[in-house]
Tab-separated table of N, CA and C in Angstrom:
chain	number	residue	atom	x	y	z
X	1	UNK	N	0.818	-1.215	0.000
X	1	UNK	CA	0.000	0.000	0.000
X	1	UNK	C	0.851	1.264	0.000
X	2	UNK	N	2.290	0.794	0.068
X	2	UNK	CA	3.178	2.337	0.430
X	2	UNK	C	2.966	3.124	1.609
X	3	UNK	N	2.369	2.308	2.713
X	3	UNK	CA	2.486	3.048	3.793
X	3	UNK	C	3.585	2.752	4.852
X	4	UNK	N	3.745	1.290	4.473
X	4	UNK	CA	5.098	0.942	5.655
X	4	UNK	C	6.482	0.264	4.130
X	5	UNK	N	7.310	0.487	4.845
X	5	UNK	CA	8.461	-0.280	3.790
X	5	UNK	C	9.334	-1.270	4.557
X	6	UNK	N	9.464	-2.543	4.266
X	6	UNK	CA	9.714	-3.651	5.020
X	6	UNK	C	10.973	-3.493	4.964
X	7	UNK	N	12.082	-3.754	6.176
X	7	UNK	CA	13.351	-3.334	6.058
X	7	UNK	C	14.293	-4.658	5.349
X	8	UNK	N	15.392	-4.261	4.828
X	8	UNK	CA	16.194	-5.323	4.336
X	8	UNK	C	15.947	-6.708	4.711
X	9	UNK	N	16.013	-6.841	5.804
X	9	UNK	CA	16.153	-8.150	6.208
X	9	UNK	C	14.863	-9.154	5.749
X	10	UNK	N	13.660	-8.039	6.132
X	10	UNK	CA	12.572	-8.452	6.406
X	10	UNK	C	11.936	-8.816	4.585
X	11	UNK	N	12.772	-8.381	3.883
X	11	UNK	CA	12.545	-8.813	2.462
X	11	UNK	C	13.461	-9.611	2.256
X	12	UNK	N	14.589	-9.709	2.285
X	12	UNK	CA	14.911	-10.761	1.941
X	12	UNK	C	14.321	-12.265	2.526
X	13	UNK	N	13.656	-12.269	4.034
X	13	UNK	CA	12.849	-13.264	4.510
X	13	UNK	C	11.896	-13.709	3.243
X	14	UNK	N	10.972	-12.711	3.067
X	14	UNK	CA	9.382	-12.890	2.423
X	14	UNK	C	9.559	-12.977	1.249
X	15	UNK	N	10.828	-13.062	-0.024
X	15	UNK	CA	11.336	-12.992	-1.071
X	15	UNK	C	11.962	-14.893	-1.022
X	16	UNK	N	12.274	-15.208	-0.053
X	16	UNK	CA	12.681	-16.739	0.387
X	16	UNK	C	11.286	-17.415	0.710
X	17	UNK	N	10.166	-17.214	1.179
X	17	UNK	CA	9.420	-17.595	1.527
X	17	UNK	C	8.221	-17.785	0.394
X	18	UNK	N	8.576	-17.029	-0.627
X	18	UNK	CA	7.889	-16.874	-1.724
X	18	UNK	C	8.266	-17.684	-2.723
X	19	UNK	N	9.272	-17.534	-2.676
X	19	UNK	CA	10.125	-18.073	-3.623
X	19	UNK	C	10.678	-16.915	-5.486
X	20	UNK	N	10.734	-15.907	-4.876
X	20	UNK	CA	10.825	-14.754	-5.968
X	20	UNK	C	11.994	-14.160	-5.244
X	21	UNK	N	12.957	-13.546	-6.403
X	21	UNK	CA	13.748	-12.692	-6.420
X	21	UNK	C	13.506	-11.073	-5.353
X	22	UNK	N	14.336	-10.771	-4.553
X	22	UNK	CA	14.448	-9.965	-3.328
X	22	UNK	C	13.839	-8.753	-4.383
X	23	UNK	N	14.902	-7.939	-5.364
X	23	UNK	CA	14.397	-7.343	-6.032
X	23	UNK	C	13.104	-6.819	-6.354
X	24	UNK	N	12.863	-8.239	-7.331
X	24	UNK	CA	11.199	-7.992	-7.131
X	24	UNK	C	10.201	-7.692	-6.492
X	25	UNK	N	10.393	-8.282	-5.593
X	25	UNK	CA	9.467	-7.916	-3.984
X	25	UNK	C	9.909	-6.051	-3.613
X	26	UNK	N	10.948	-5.811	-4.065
X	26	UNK	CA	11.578	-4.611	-3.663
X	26	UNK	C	10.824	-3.725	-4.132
X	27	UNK	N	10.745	-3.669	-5.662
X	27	UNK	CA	10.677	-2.675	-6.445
X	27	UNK	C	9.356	-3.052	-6.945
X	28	UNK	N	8.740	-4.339	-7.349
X	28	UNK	CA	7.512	-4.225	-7.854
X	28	UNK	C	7.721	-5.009	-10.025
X	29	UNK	N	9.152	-4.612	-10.363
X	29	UNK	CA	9.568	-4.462	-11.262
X	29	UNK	C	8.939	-6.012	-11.994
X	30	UNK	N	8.227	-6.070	-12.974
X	30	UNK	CA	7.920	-7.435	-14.019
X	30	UNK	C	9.102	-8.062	-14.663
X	31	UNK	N	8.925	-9.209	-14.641
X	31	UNK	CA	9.686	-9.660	-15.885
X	31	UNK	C	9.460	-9.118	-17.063
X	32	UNK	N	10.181	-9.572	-18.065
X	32	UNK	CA	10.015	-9.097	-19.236
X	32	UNK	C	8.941	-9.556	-19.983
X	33	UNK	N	8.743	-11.265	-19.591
X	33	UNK	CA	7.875	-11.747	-19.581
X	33	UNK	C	6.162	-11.367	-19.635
X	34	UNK	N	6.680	-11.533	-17.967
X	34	UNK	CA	5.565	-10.839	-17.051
X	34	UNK	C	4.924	-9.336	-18.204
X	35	UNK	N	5.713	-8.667	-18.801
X	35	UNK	CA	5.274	-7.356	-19.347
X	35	UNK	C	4.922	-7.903	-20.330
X	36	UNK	N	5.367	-8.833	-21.235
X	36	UNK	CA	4.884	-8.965	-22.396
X	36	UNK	C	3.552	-9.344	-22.523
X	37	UNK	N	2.681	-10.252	-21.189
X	37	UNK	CA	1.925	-10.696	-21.067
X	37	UNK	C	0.718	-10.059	-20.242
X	38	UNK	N	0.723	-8.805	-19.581
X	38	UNK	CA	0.110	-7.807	-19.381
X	38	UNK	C	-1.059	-6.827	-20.654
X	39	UNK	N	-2.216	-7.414	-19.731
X	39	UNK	CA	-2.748	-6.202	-20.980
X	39	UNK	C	-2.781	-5.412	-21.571
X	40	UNK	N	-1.934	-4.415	-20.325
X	40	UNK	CA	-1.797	-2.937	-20.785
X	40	UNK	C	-0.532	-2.958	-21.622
X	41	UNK	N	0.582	-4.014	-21.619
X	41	UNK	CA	1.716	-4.088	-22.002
X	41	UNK	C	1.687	-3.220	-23.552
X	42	UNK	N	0.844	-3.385	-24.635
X	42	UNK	CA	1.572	-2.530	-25.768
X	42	UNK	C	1.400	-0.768	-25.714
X	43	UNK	N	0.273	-0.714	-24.638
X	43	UNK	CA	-0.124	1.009	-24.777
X	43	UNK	C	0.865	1.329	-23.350
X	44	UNK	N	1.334	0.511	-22.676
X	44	UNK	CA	2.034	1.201	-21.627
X	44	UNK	C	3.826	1.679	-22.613
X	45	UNK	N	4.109	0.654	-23.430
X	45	UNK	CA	5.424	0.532	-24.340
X	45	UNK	C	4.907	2.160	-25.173
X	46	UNK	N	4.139	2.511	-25.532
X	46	UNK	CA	4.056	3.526	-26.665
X	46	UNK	C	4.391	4.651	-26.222
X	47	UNK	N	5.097	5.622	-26.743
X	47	UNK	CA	5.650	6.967	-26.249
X	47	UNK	C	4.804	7.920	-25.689
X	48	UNK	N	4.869	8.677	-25.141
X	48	UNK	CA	3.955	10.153	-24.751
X	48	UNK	C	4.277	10.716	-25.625
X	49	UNK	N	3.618	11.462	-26.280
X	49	UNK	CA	3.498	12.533	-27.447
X	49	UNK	C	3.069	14.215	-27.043
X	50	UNK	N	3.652	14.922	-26.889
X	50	UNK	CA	3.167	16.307	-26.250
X	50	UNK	C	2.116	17.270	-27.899
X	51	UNK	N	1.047	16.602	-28.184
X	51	UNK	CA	0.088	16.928	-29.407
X	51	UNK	C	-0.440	18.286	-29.312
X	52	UNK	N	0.085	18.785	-29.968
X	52	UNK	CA	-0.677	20.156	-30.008
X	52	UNK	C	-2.239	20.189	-30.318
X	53	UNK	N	-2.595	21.593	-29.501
X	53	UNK	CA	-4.021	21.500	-29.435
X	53	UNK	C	-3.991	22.717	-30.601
X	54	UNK	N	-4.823	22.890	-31.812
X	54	UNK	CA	-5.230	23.864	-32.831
X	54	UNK	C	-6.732	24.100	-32.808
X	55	UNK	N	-6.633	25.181	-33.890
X	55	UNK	CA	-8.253	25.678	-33.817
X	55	UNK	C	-8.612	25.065	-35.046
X	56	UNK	N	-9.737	25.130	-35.465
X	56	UNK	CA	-10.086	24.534	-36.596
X	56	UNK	C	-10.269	25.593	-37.803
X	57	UNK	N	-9.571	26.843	-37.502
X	57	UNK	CA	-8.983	27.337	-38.783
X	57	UNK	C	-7.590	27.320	-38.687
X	58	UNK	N	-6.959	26.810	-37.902
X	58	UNK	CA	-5.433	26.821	-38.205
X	58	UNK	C	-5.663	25.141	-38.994
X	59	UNK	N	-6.578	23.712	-38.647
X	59	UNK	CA	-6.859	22.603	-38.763
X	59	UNK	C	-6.866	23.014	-40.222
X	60	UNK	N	-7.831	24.215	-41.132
X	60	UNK	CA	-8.158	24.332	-42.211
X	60	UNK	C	-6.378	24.258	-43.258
X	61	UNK	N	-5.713	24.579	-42.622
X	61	UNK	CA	-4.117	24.601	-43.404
X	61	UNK	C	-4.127	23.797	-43.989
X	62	UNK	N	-3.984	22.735	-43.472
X	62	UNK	CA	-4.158	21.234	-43.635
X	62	UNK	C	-4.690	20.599	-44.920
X	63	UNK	N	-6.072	21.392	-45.698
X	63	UNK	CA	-6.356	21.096	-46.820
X	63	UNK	C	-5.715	20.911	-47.728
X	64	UNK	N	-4.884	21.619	-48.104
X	64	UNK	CA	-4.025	21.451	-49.104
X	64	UNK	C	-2.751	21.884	-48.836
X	65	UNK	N	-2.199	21.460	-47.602
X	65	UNK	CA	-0.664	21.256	-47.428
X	65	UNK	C	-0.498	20.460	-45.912
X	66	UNK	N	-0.787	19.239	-45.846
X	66	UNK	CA	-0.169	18.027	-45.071
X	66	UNK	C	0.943	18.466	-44.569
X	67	UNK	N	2.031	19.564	-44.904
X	67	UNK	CA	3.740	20.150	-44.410
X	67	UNK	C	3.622	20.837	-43.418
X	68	UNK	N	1.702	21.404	-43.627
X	68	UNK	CA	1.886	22.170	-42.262
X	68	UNK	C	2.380	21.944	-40.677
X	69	UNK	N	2.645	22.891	-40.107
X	69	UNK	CA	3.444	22.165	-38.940
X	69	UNK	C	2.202	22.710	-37.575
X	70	UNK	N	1.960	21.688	-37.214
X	70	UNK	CA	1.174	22.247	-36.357
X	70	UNK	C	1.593	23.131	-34.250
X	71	UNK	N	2.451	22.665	-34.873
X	71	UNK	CA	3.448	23.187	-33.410
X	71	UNK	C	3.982	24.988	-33.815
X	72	UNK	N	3.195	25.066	-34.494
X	72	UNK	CA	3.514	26.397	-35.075
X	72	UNK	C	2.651	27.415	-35.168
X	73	UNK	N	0.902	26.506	-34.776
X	73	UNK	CA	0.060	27.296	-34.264
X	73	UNK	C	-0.627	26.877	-33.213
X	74	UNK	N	0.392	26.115	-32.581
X	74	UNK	CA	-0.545	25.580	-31.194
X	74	UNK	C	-1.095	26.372	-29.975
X	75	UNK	N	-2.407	26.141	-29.851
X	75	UNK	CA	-2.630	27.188	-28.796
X	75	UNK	C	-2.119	26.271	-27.032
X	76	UNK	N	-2.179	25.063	-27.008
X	76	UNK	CA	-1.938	24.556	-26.037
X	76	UNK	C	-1.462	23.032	-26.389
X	77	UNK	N	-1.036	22.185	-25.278
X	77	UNK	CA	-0.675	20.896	-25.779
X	77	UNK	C	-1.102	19.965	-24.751
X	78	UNK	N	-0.849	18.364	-25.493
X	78	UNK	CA	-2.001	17.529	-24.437
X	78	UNK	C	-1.196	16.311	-24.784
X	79	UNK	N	-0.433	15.740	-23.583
X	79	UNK	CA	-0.321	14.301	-23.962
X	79	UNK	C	-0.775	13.157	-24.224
X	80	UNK	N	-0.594	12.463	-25.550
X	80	UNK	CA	-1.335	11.390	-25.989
X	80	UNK	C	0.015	10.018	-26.004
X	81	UNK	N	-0.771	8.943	-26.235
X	81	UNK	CA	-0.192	8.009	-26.516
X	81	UNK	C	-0.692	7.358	-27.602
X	82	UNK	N	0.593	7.534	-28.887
X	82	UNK	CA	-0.201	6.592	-30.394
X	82	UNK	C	0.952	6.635	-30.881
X	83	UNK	N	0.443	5.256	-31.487
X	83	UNK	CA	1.871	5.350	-32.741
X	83	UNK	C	1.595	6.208	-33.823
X	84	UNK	N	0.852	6.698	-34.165
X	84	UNK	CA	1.121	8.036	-34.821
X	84	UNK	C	2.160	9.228	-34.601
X	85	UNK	N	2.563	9.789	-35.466
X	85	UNK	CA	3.478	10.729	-34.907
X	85	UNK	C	3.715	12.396	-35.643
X	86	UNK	N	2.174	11.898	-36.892
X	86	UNK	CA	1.660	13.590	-37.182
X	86	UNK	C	0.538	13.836	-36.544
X	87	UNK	N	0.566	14.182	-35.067
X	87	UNK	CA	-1.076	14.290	-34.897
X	87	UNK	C	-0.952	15.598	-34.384
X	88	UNK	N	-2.495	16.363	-34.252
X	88	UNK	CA	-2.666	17.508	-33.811
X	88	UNK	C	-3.941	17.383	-32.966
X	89	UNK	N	-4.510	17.978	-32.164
X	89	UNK	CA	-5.823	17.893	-31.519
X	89	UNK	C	-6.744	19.376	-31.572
X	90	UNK	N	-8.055	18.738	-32.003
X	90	UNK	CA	-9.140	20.106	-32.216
X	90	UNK	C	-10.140	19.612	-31.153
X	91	UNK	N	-10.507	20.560	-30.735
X	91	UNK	CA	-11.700	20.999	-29.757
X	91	UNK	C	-13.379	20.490	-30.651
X	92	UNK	N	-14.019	19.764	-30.360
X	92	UNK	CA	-15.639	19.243	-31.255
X	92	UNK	C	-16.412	19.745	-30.003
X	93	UNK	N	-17.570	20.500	-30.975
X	93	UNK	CA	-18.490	20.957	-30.681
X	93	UNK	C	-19.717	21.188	-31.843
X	94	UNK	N	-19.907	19.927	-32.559
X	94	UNK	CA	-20.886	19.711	-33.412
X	94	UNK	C	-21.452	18.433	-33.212
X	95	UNK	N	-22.965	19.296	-33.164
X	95	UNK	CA	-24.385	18.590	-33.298
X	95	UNK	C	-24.535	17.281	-34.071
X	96	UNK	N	-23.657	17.293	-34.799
X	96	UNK	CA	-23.762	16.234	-36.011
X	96	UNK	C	-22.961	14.706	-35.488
X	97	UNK	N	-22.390	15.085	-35.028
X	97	UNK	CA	-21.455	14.095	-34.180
X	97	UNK	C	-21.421	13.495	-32.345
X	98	UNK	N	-22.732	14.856	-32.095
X	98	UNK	CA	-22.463	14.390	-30.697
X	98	UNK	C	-22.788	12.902	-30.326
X	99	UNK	N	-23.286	12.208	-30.835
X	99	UNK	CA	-23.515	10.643	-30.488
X	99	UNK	C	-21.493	10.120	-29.996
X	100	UNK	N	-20.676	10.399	-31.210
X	100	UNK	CA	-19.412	9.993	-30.812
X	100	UNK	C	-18.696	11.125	-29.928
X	101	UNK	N	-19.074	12.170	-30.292
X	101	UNK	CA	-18.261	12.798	-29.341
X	101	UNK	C	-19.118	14.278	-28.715
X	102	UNK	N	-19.170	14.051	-27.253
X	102	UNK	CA	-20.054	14.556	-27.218
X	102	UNK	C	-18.986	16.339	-27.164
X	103	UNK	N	-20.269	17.217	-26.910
X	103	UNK	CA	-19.604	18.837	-26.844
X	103	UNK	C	-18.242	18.742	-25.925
X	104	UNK	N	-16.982	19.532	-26.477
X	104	UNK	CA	-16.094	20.137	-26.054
X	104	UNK	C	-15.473	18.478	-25.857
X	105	UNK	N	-15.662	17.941	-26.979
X	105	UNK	CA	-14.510	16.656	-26.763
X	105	UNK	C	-13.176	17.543	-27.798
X	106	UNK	N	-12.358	16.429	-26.918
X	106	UNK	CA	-10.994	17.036	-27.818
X	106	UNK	C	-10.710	15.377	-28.659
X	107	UNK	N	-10.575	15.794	-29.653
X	107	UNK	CA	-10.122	14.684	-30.591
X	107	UNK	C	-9.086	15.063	-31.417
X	108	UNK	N	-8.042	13.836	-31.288
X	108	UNK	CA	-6.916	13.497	-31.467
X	108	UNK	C	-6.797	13.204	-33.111
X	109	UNK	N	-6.305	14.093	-34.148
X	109	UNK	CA	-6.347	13.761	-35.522
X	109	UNK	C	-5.100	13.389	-36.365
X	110	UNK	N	-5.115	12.009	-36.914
X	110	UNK	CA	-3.928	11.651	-37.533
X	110	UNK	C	-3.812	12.303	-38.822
X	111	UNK	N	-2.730	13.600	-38.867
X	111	UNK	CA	-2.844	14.099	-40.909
X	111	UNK	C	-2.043	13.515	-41.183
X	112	UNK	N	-1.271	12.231	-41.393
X	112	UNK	CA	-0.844	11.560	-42.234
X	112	UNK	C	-1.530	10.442	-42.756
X	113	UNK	N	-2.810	10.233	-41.967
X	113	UNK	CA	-3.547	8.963	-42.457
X	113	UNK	C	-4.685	9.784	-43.269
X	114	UNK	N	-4.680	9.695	-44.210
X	114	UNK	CA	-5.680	10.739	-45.525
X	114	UNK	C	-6.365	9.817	-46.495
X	115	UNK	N	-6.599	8.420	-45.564
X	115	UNK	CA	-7.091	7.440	-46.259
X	115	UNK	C	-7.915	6.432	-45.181
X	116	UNK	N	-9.324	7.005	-45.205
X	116	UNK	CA	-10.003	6.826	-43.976
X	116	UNK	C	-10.550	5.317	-44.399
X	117	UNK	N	-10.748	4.024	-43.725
X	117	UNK	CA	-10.864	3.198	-43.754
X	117	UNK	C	-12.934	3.430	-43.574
X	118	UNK	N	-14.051	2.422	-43.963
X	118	UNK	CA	-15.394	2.560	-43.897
X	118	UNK	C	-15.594	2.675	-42.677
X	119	UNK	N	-16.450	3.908	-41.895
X	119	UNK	CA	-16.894	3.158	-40.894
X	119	UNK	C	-15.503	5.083	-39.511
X	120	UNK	N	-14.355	4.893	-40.209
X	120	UNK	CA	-13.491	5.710	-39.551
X	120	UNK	C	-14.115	7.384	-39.311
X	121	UNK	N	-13.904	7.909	-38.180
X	121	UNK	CA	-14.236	9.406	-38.078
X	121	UNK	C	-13.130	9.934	-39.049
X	122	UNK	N	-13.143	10.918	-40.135
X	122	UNK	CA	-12.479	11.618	-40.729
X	122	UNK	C	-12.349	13.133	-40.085
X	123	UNK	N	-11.774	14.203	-40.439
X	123	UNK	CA	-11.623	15.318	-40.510
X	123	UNK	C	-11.428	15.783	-42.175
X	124	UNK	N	-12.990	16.056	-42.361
X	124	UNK	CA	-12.418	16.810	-43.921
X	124	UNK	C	-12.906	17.820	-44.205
X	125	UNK	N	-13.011	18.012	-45.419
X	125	UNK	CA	-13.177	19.754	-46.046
X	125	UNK	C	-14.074	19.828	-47.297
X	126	UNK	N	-15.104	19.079	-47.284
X	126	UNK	CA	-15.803	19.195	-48.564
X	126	UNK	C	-16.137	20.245	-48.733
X	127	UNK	N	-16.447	21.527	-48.500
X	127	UNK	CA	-16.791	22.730	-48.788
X	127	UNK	C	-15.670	23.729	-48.091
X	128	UNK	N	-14.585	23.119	-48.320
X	128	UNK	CA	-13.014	24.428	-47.949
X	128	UNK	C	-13.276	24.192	-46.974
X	129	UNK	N	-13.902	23.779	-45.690
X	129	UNK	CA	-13.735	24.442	-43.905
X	129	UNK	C	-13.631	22.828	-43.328
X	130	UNK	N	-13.439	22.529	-42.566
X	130	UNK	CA	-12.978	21.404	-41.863
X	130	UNK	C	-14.592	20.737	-40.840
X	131	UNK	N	-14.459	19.745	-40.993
X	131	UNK	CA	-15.986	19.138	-40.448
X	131	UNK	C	-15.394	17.707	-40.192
X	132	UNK	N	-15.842	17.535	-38.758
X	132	UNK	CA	-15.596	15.790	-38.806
X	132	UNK	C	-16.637	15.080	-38.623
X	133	UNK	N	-16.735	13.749	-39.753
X	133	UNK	CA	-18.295	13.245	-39.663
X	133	UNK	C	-17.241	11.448	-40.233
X	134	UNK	N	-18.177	10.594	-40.050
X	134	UNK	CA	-17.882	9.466	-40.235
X	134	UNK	C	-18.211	8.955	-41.915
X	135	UNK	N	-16.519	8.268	-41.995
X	135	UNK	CA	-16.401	8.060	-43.461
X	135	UNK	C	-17.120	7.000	-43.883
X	136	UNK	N	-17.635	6.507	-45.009
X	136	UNK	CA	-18.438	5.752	-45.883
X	136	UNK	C	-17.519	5.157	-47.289
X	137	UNK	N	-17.307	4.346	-47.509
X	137	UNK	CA	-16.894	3.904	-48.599
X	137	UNK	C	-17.731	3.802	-50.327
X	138	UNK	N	-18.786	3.299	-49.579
X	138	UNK	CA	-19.812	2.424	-51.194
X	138	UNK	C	-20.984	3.024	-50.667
X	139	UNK	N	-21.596	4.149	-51.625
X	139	UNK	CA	-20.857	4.883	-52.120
X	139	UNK	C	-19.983	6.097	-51.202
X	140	UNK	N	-18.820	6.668	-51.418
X	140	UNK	CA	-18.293	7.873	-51.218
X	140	UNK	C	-19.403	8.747	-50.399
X	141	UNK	N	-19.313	8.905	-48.761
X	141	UNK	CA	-20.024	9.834	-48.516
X	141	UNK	C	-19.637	10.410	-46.736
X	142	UNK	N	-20.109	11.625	-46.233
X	142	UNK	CA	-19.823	11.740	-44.736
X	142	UNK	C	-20.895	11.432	-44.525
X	143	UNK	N	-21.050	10.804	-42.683
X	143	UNK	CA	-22.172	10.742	-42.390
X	143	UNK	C	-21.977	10.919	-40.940
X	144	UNK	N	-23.275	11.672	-40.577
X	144	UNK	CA	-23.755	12.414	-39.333
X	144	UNK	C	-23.204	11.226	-37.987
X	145	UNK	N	-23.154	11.384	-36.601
X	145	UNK	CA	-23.527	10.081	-35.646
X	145	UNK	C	-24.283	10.957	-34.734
X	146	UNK	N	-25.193	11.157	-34.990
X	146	UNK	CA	-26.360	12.539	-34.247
X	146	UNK	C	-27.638	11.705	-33.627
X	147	UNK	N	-27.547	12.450	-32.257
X	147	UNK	CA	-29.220	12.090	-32.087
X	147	UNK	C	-29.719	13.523	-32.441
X	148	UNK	N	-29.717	14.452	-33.515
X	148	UNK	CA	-31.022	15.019	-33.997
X	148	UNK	C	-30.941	14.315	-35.327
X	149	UNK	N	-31.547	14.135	-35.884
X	149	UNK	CA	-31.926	13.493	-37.453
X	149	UNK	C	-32.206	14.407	-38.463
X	150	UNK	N	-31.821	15.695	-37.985
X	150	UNK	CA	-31.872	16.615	-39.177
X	150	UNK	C	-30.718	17.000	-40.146
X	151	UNK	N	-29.663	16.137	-39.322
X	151	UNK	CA	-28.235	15.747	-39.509
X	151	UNK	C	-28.312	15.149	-41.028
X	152	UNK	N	-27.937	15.714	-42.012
X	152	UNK	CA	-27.848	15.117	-43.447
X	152	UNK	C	-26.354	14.157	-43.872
X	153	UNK	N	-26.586	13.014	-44.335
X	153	UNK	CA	-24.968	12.519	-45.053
X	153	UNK	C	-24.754	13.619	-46.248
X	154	UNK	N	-23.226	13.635	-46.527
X	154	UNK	CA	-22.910	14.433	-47.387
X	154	UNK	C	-22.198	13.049	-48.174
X	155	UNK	N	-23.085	13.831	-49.698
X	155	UNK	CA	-22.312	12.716	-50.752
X	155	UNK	C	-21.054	13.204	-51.157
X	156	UNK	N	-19.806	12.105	-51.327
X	156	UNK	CA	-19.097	12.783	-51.696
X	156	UNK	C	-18.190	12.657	-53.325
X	157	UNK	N	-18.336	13.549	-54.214
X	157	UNK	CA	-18.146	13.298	-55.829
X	157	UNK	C	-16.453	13.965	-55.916
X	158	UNK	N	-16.266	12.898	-57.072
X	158	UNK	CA	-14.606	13.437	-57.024
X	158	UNK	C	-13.741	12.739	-55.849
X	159	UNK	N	-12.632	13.819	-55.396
X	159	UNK	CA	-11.360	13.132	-54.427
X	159	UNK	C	-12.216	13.548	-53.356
X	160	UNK	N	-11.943	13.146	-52.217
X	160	UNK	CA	-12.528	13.926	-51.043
X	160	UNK	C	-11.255	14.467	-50.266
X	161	UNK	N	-11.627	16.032	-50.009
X	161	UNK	CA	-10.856	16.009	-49.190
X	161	UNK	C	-10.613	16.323	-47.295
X	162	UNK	N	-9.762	14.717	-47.218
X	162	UNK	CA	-9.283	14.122	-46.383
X	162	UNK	C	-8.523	15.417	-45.300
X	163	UNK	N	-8.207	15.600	-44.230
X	163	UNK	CA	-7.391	16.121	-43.629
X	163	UNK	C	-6.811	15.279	-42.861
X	164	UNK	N	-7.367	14.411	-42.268
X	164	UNK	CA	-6.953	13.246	-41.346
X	164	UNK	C	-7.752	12.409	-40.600
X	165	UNK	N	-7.148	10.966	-39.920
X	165	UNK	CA	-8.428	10.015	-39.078
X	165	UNK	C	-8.225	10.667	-38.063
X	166	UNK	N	-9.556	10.322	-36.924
X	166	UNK	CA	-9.434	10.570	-35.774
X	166	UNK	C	-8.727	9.352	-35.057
X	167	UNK	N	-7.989	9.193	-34.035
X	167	UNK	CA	-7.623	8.063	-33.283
X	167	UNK	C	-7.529	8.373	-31.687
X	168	UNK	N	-7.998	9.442	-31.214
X	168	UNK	CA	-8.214	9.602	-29.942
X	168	UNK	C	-9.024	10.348	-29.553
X	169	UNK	N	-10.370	10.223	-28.747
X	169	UNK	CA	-11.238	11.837	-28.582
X	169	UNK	C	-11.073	11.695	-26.632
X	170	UNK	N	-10.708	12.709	-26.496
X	170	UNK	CA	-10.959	12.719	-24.580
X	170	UNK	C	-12.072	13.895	-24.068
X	171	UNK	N	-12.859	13.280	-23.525
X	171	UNK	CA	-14.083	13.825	-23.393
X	171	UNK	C	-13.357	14.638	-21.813
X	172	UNK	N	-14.047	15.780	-21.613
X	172	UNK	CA	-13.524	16.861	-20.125
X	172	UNK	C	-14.795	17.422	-19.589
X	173	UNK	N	-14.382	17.480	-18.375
X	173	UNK	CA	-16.108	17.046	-17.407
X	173	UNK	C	-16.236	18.422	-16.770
């Protein structure tokens, strides 16, 4: 519990009695094993990422230049954990989406992934401004995750453009 700490001796006793390495008992420390076989083991291995937080007209850059750097208009930053390693984070506050994310979620956007799998939250720009709604494959289209139903899919003709997937939203209370 970290309230008492058993003195030398008294670990090396209960480390014999166990039959485990003094160490271990010491520190708490896994095998390698032991880690590999932990649930949390691959998201505990993944780096902290210090992701900048943007607005969704600095997000608008993005349309047609992926080079943008987003640490260049960050208003604040938020640690994530992903193997991603172009991400930026925007503030959601649309009706159209609150089913996935509800108001003032922050979601985590990959702009190097510009190839949204069926089914994936996108960030795109069908009319120049940035909107995130869930991608559709057959046919090509965004679509709402709303409980109002006045929420329309947008078809989409031509390339679409992509800004990036979502892969993290953290909701703040």
């Amino acid at each position: 519990s970290g309230v008492h700490d058993p003195r030398r001796l008294m670990l090396a006793k209960l480390a014999e009695a166990l039959a485990v390495p003094m160490e271990w008992l010491a520190e708490g420390a896994r095998s390698a094993l032991e880690r590999d076989k932990h649930p949390a083991a691959a998201y505990l291995r993944r780096p902290i990422q210090h992701t900048p937080v943007i607005s969704f007209r600095d997000a608008a850059r993005f349309i047609d230049d992926p080079a943008t750097d987003p640490h260049a208009v960050a208003e604040d930053y938020i640690p994530v954990t992903t193997s991603s390693h172009r991400v930026f984070a925007i503030f959601i506050s649309d009706g159209a989406v609150d089913l996935a994310f509800p108001k003032d979620s922050l979601v985590v956007i990959d702009y190097a992934d510009r190839r949204p799998t069926d089914g994936t939250f996108c960030l795109s720009a069908p009319f120049g401004f940035p909107i995130l709604r869930r991608w559709r494959s057959e046919p090509a289209r965004l679509e709402p995750h709303s409980s109002d139903p006045s929420h329309r899919t947008l078809a989409i003709e031509g390339e679409p453009r992509i800004i990036g997937c979502a892969r993290v939203s953290i909701r703040f209370h």
